[in-house]
Coordinates of C-alpha atoms in Angstrom, one line a residue:
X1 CA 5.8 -6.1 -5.2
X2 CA 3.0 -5.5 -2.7
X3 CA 4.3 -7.8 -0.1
X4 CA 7.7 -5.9 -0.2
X5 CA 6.1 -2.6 0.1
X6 CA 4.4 -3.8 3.1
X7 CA 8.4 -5.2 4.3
X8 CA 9.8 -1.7 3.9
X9 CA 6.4 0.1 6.1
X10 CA 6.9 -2.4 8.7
X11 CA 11.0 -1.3 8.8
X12 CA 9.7 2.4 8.3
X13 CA 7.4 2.1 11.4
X14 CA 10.0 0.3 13.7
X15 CA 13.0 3.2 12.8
X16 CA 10.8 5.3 13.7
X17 CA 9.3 3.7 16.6
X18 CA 12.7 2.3 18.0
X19 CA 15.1 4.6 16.9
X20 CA 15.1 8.4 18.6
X21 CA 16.1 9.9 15.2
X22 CA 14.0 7.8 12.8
X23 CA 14.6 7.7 9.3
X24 CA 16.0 11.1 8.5
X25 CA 19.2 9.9 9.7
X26 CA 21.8 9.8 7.6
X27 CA 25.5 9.2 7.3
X28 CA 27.6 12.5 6.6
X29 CA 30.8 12.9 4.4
X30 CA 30.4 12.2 0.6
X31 CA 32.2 9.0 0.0
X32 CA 31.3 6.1 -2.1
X33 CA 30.2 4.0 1.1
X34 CA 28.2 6.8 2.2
X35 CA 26.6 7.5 -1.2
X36 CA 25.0 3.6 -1.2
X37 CA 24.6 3.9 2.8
X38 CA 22.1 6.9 1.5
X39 CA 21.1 4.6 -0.8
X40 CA 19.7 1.6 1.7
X41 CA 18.3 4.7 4.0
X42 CA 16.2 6.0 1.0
X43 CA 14.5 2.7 0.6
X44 CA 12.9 2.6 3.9
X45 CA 10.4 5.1 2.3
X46 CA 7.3 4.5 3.9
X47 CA 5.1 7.3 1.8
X48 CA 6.5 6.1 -1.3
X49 CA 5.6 2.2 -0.4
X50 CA 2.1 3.5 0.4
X51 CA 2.3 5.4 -3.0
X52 CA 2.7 2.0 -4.3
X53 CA -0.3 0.4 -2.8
X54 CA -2.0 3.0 -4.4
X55 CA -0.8 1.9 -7.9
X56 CA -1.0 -1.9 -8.0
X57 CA -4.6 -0.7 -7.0
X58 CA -5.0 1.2 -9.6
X59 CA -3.6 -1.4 -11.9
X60 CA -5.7 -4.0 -10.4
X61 CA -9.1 -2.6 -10.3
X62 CA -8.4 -1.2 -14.0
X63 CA -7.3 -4.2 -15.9
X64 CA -10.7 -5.8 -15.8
X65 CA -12.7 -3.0 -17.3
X66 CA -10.2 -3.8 -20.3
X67 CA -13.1 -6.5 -21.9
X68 CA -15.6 -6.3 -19.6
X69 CA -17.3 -2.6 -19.8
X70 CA -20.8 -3.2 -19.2
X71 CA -22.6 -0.9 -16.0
X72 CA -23.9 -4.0 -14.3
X73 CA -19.8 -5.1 -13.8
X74 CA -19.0 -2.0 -12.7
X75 CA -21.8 -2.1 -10.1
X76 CA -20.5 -5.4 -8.8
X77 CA -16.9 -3.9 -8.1
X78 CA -18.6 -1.0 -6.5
X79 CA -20.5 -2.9 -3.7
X80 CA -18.4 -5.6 -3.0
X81 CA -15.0 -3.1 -2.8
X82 CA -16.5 -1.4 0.8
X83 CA -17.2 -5.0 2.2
X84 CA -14.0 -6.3 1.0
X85 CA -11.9 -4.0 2.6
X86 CA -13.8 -3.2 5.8
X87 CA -14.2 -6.8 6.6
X88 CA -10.5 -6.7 7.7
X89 CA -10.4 -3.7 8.8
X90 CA -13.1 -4.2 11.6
X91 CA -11.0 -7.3 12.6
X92 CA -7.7 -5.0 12.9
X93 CA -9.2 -2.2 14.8
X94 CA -10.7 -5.4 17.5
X95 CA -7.2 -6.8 17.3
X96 CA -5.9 -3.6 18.2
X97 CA -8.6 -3.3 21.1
X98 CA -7.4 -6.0 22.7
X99 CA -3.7 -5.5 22.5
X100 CA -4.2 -1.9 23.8
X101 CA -5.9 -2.8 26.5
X102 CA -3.2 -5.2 27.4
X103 CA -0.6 -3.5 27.3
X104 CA -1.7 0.0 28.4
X105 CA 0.8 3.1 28.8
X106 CA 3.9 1.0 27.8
X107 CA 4.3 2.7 24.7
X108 CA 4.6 5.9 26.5
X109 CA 7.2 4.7 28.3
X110 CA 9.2 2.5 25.9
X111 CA 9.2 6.9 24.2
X112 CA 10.6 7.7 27.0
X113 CA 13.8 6.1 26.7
X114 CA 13.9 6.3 23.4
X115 CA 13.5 9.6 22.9
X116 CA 11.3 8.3 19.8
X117 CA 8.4 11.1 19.0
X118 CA 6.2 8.8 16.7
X119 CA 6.5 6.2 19.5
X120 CA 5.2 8.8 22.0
X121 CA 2.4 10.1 20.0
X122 CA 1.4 6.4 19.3
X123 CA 1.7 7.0 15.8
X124 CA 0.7 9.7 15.4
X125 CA -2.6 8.8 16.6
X126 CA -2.5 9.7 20.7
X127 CA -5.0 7.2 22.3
X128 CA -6.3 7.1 26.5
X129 CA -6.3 3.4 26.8
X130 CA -8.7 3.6 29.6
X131 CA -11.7 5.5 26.6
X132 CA -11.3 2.6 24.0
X133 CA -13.7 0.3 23.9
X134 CA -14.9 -2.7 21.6
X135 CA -17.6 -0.9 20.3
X136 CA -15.7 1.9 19.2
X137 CA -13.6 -0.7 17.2
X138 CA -16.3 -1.9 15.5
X139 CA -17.4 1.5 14.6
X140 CA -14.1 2.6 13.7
X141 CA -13.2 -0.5 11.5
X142 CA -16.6 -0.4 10.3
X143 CA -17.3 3.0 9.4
X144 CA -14.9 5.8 10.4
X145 CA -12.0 5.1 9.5
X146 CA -13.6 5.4 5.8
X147 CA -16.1 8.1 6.6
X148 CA -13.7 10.5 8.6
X149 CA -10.4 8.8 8.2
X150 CA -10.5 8.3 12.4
X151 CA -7.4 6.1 13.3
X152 CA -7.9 5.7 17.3
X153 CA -6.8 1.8 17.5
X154 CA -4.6 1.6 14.3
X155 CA -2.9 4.1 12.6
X156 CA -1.8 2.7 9.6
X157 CA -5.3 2.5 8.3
X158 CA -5.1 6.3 7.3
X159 CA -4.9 5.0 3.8
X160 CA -8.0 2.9 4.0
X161 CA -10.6 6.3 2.9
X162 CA -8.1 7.1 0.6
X163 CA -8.2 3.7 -1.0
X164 CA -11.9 3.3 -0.9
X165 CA -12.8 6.4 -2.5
X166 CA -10.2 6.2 -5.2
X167 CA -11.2 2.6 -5.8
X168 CA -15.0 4.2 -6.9
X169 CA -13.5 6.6 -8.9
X170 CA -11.5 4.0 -10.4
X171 CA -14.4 1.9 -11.3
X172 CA -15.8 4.9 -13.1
X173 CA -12.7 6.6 -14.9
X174 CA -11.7 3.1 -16.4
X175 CA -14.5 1.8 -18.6
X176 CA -14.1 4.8 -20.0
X177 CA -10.5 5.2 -20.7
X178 CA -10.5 1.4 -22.1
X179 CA -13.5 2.5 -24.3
X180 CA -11.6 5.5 -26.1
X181 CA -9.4 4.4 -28.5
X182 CA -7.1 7.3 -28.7
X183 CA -4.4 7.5 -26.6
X184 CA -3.9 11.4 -27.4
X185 CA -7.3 11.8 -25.7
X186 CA -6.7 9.3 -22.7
X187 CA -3.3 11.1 -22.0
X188 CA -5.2 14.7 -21.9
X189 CA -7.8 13.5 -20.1
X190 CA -5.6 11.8 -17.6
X191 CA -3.6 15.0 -17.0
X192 CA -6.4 17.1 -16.8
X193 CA -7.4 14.7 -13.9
X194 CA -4.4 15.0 -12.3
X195 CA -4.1 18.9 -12.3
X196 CA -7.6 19.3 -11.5
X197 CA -7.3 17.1 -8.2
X198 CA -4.3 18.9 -7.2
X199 CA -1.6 18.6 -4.9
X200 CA -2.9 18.9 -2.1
X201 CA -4.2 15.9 0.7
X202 CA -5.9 13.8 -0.1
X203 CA -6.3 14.4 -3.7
X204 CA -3.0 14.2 -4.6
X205 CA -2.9 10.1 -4.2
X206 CA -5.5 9.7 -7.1
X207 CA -3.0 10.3 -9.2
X208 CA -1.4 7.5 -8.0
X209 CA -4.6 5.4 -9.1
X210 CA -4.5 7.1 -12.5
X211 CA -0.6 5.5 -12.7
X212 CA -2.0 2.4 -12.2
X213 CA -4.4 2.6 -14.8
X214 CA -2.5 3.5 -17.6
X215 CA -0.5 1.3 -16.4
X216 CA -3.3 -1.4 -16.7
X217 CA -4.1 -0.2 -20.5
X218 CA -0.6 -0.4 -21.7
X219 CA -0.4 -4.0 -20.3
X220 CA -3.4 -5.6 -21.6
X221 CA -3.5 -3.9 -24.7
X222 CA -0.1 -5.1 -25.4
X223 CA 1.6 -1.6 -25.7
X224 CA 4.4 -2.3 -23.2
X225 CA 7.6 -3.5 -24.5
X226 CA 9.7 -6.9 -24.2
X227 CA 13.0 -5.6 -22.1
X228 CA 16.3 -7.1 -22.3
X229 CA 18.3 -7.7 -19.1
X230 CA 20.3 -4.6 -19.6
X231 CA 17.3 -2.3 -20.1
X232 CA 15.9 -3.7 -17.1
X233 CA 18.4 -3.0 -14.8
X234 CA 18.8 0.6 -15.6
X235 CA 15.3 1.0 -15.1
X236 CA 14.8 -0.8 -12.1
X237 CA 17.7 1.0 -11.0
X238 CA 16.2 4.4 -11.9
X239 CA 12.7 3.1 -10.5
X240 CA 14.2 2.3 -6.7
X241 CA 16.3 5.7 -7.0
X242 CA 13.1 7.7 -7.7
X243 CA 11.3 4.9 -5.2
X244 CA 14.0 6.3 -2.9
X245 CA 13.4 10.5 -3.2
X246 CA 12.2 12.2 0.1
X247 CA 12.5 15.6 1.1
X248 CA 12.1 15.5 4.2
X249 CA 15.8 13.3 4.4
X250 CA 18.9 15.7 3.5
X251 CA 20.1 12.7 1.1
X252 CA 22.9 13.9 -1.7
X253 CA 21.4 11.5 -3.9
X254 CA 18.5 13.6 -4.5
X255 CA 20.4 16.7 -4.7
X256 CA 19.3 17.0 -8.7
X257 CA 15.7 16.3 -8.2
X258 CA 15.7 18.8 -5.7
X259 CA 16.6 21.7 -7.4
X260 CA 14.5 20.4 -10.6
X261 CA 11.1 20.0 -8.7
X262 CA 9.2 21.8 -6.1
X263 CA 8.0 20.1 -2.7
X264 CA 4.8 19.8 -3.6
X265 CA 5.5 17.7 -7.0
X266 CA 7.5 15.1 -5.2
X267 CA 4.9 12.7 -4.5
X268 CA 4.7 12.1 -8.3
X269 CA 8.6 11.0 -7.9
X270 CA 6.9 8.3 -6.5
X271 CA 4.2 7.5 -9.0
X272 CA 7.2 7.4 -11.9
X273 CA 9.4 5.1 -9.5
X274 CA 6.5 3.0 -8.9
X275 CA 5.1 2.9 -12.7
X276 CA 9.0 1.8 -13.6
X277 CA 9.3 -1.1 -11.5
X278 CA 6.2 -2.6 -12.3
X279 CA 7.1 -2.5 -16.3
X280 CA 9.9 -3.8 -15.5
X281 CA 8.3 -6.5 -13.2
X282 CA 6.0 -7.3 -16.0
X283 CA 7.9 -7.2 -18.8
X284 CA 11.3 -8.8 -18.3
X285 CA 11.0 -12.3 -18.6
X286 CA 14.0 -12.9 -16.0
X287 CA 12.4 -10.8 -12.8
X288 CA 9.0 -11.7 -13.8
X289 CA 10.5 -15.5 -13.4
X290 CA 11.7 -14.7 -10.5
X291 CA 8.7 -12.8 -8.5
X292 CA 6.5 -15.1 -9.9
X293 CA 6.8 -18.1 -7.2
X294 CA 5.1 -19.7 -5.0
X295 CA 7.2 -17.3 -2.3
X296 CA 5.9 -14.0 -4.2
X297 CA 2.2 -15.2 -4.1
X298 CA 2.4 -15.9 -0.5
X299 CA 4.5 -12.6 0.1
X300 CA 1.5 -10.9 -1.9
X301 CA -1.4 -12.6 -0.3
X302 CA 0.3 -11.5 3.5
X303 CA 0.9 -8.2 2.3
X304 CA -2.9 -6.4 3.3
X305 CA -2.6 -8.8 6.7
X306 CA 0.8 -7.0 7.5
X307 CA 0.0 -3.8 6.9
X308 CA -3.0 -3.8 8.7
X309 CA -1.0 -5.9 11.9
X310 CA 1.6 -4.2 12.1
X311 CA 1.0 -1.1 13.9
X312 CA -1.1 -1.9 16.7
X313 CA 1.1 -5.1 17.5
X314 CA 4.8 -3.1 16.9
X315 CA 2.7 0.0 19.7
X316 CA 1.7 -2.8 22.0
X317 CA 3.5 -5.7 22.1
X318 CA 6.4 -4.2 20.9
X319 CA 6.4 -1.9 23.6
X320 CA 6.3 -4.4 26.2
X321 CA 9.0 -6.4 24.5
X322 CA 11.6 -3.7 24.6
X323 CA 10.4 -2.5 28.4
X324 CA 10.9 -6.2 29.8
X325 CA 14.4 -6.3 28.2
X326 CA 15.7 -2.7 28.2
X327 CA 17.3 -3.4 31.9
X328 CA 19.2 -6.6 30.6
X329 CA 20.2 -5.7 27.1
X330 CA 20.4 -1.9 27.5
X331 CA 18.3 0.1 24.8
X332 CA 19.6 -0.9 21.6
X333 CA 19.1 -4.5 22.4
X334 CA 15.6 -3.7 24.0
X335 CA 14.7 -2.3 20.7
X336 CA 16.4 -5.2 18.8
X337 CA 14.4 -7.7 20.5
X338 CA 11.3 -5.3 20.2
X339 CA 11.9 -5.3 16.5
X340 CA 12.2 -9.3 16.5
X341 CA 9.3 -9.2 18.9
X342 CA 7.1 -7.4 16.4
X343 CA 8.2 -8.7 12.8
X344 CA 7.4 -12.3 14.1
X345 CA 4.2 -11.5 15.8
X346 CA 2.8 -10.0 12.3
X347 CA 4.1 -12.9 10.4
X348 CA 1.8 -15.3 13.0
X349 CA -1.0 -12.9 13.3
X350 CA -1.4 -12.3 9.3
X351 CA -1.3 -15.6 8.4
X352 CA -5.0 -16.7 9.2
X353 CA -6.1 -13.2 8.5
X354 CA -5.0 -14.0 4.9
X355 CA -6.6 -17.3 5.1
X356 CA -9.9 -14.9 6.2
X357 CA -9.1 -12.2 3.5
X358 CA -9.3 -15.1 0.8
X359 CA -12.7 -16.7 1.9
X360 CA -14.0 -13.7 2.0
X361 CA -12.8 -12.0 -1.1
X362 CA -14.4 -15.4 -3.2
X363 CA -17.4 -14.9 -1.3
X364 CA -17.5 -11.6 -2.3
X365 CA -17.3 -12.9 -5.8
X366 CA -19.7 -15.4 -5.5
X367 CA -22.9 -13.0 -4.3
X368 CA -22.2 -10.5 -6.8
X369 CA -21.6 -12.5 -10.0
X370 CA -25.7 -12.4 -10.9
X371 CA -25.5 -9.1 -11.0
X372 CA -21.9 -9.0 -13.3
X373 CA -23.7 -11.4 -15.0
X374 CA -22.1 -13.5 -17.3
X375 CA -19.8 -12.5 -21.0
X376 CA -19.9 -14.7 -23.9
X377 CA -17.0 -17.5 -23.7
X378 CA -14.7 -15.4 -26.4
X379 CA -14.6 -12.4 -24.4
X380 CA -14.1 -14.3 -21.3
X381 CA -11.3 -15.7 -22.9
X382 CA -9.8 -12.8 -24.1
X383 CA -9.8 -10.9 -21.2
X384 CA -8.5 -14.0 -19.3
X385 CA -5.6 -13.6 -21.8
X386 CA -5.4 -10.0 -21.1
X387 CA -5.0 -11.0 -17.1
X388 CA -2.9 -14.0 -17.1
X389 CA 0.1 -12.4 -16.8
X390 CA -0.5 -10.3 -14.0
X391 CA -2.9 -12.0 -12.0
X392 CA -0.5 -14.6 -11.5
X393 CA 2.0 -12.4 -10.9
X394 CA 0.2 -10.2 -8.2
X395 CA -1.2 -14.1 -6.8
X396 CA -5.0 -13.1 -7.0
X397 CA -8.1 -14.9 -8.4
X398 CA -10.8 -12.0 -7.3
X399 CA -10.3 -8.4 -6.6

């Protein structure tokens, strides 16, 4: 699931990059055709696939407080989460150093015939080529884009504070949801968070964390029921349809929500869509069959290299791709090829990253397991029992 909402960024970003109406547009008249054509536009939601990084996170970093609540684990996740993530991300913003400095002002151009404002604006993160240095990666990998959410080299690592933050608040909310036993109090308590956060950015996408851990509780205490096939598919169905709500796109689909729910409660659309597909993920035997390969692991293990890839080499190379063909192929074609150009580059480039992200996330592991210390072999079992499902699912052995 996190591989494909990676997918549908990357198609997000390059609409909007390579397109010069983006994603808002949409097909007119009110036939069926149109209805589904709606239907495949609503799914390249890129805020709703980031609101879904935000849940499996949730869900991921909750489910092992579920038999393991001592302090000393909880200080392990805490000072190996920064490392984890900024490891990467330091290797991303260099990445992006170097493919900046290569390719310059294209971008600005590439715009230019487009018409494409995100393009222009480099994502919506303007940059002088020319006052980017390697230092300044470093820093910005390292530091600010955690500490000030700065996103000169690449953009897409807006989410990066978000998800560091909520990932400490995560490691404290958690040991003590799993240690109440009453799910009266844990629902109140988790709405109280919710409200008391608010709507507003960036507080708003802790909810999306708080999802993910009730989602984690129902799971591995075994609250979350067997579906049939039938049940499934309306849910799954209902999932990508609230997956799919925006209202920023004038889609007729979402003509009921609309006039249900202010703007400023949509993003929880997203948190409902999100929670529904991963129960149905989970607990179908037929789709969990089936996103439970050797393709899905792979898929999942790329997914933090592609996001993190994407941007800078869809700005860049992308860029240069569509300006060296734009006079032979025209400007759809250009952007065709750009599109090729850019989805192929990211599949190259994350590969080895993910081969990095791995080695590193065991090392991770390794240096803080004296302090986690170690659980008698009966809880390690259980909560091994607690974790099988999804840990194979998701294609993870450390956190």
């Amino acid at each position: 699931m996190r591989g494909i909402a990676a997918a549908i960024v990357v198609f997000y970003h390059l609409v909007l990059a390579f397109t010069p109406k983006g994603a808002g547009a949409v097909p007119r008249g009110h036939g069926v055709l149109d209805l589904l054509t709606q239907f495949v536009l609503g799914m390249l939601n890129g805020g709703a696939a980031v609101t879904v990084f935000f849940v499996l996170s949730g869900f991921i970093l909750s489910l092992p407080f579920a038999r393991d609540r001592r302090i000393s684990r909880m200080l392990a996740a805490l000072l190996k989460r920064w490392p984890r993530l900024a490891c990467l991300t330091v290797i991303a913003c260099l990445f992006a150093f170097v493919l900046i400095s290569w390719s310059g002002q294209e971008y600005k151009h590439a715009a230019r015939l487009i018409g494409a404002g995100w393009l222009a604006s480099h994502g919506n993160s303007p940059i002088r080529p020319e006052n980017l240095t390697w230092e300044g990666a470093i820093q910005e990998g390292l530091i600010k884009v955690f500490t000030q959410g700065e996103v000169k080299f690449d953009s897409p690592l807006w989410t990066m504070r978000i998800e560091l933050f909520c990932s400490f608040a995560i490691f404290f909310v958690a040991p003590v949801l799993f240690a109440i036993r009453s799910w009266t109090l844990r629902w109140v308590l988790v709405a109280m968070a919710i409200y008391i956060v608010g709507t507003g950015y960036p507080f708003t996408f802790f909810a999306d964390f708080l999802v993910g851990a009730v989602l984690a509780m129902l799971f591995a205490e075994g609250r979350l029921p067997v579906l049939g096939n039938k049940t499934a598919a309306l849910l799954g169905v209902l999932g990508l349809y609230l997956f799919s709500f925006t209202y920023q796109q004038a889609l007729l689909i979402h003509v009921p929500l609309k006039l249900l729910l202010a703007p400023r409660f949509s993003h929880y659309v997203w948190d409902a869509g999100a929670g529904l597909i991963i129960i149905v993920l989970l607990e179908n035997p037929a789709v969990r069959r089936a996103f439970s390969g050797s393709w899905a692991a792979w898929l999942g293990l790329l997914s933090f290299p592609i996001y993190l890839l994407h941007g800078p080499i869809m700005l860049s190379a992308g860029s240069v791709a569509f300006m060296d063909g734009v006079g032979q192929l025209g400007v759809t074609g250009a952007a065709l090829a750009a599109a090729f150009c850019t989805i192929l580059l990211t599949l190259l480039c994350a590969m080895p990253l993910a081969w990095v992200d791995q080695r590193w996330t065991r090392l991770l592991a390794r240096l803080t397991r004296p302090l986690a210390g170690t659980l008698p072999v009966a809880e390690v079992t259980a909560m091994k029992n607690a974790q099988a499902g999804a840990g194979a699912f998701f294609g993870q052995k450390d956190v």
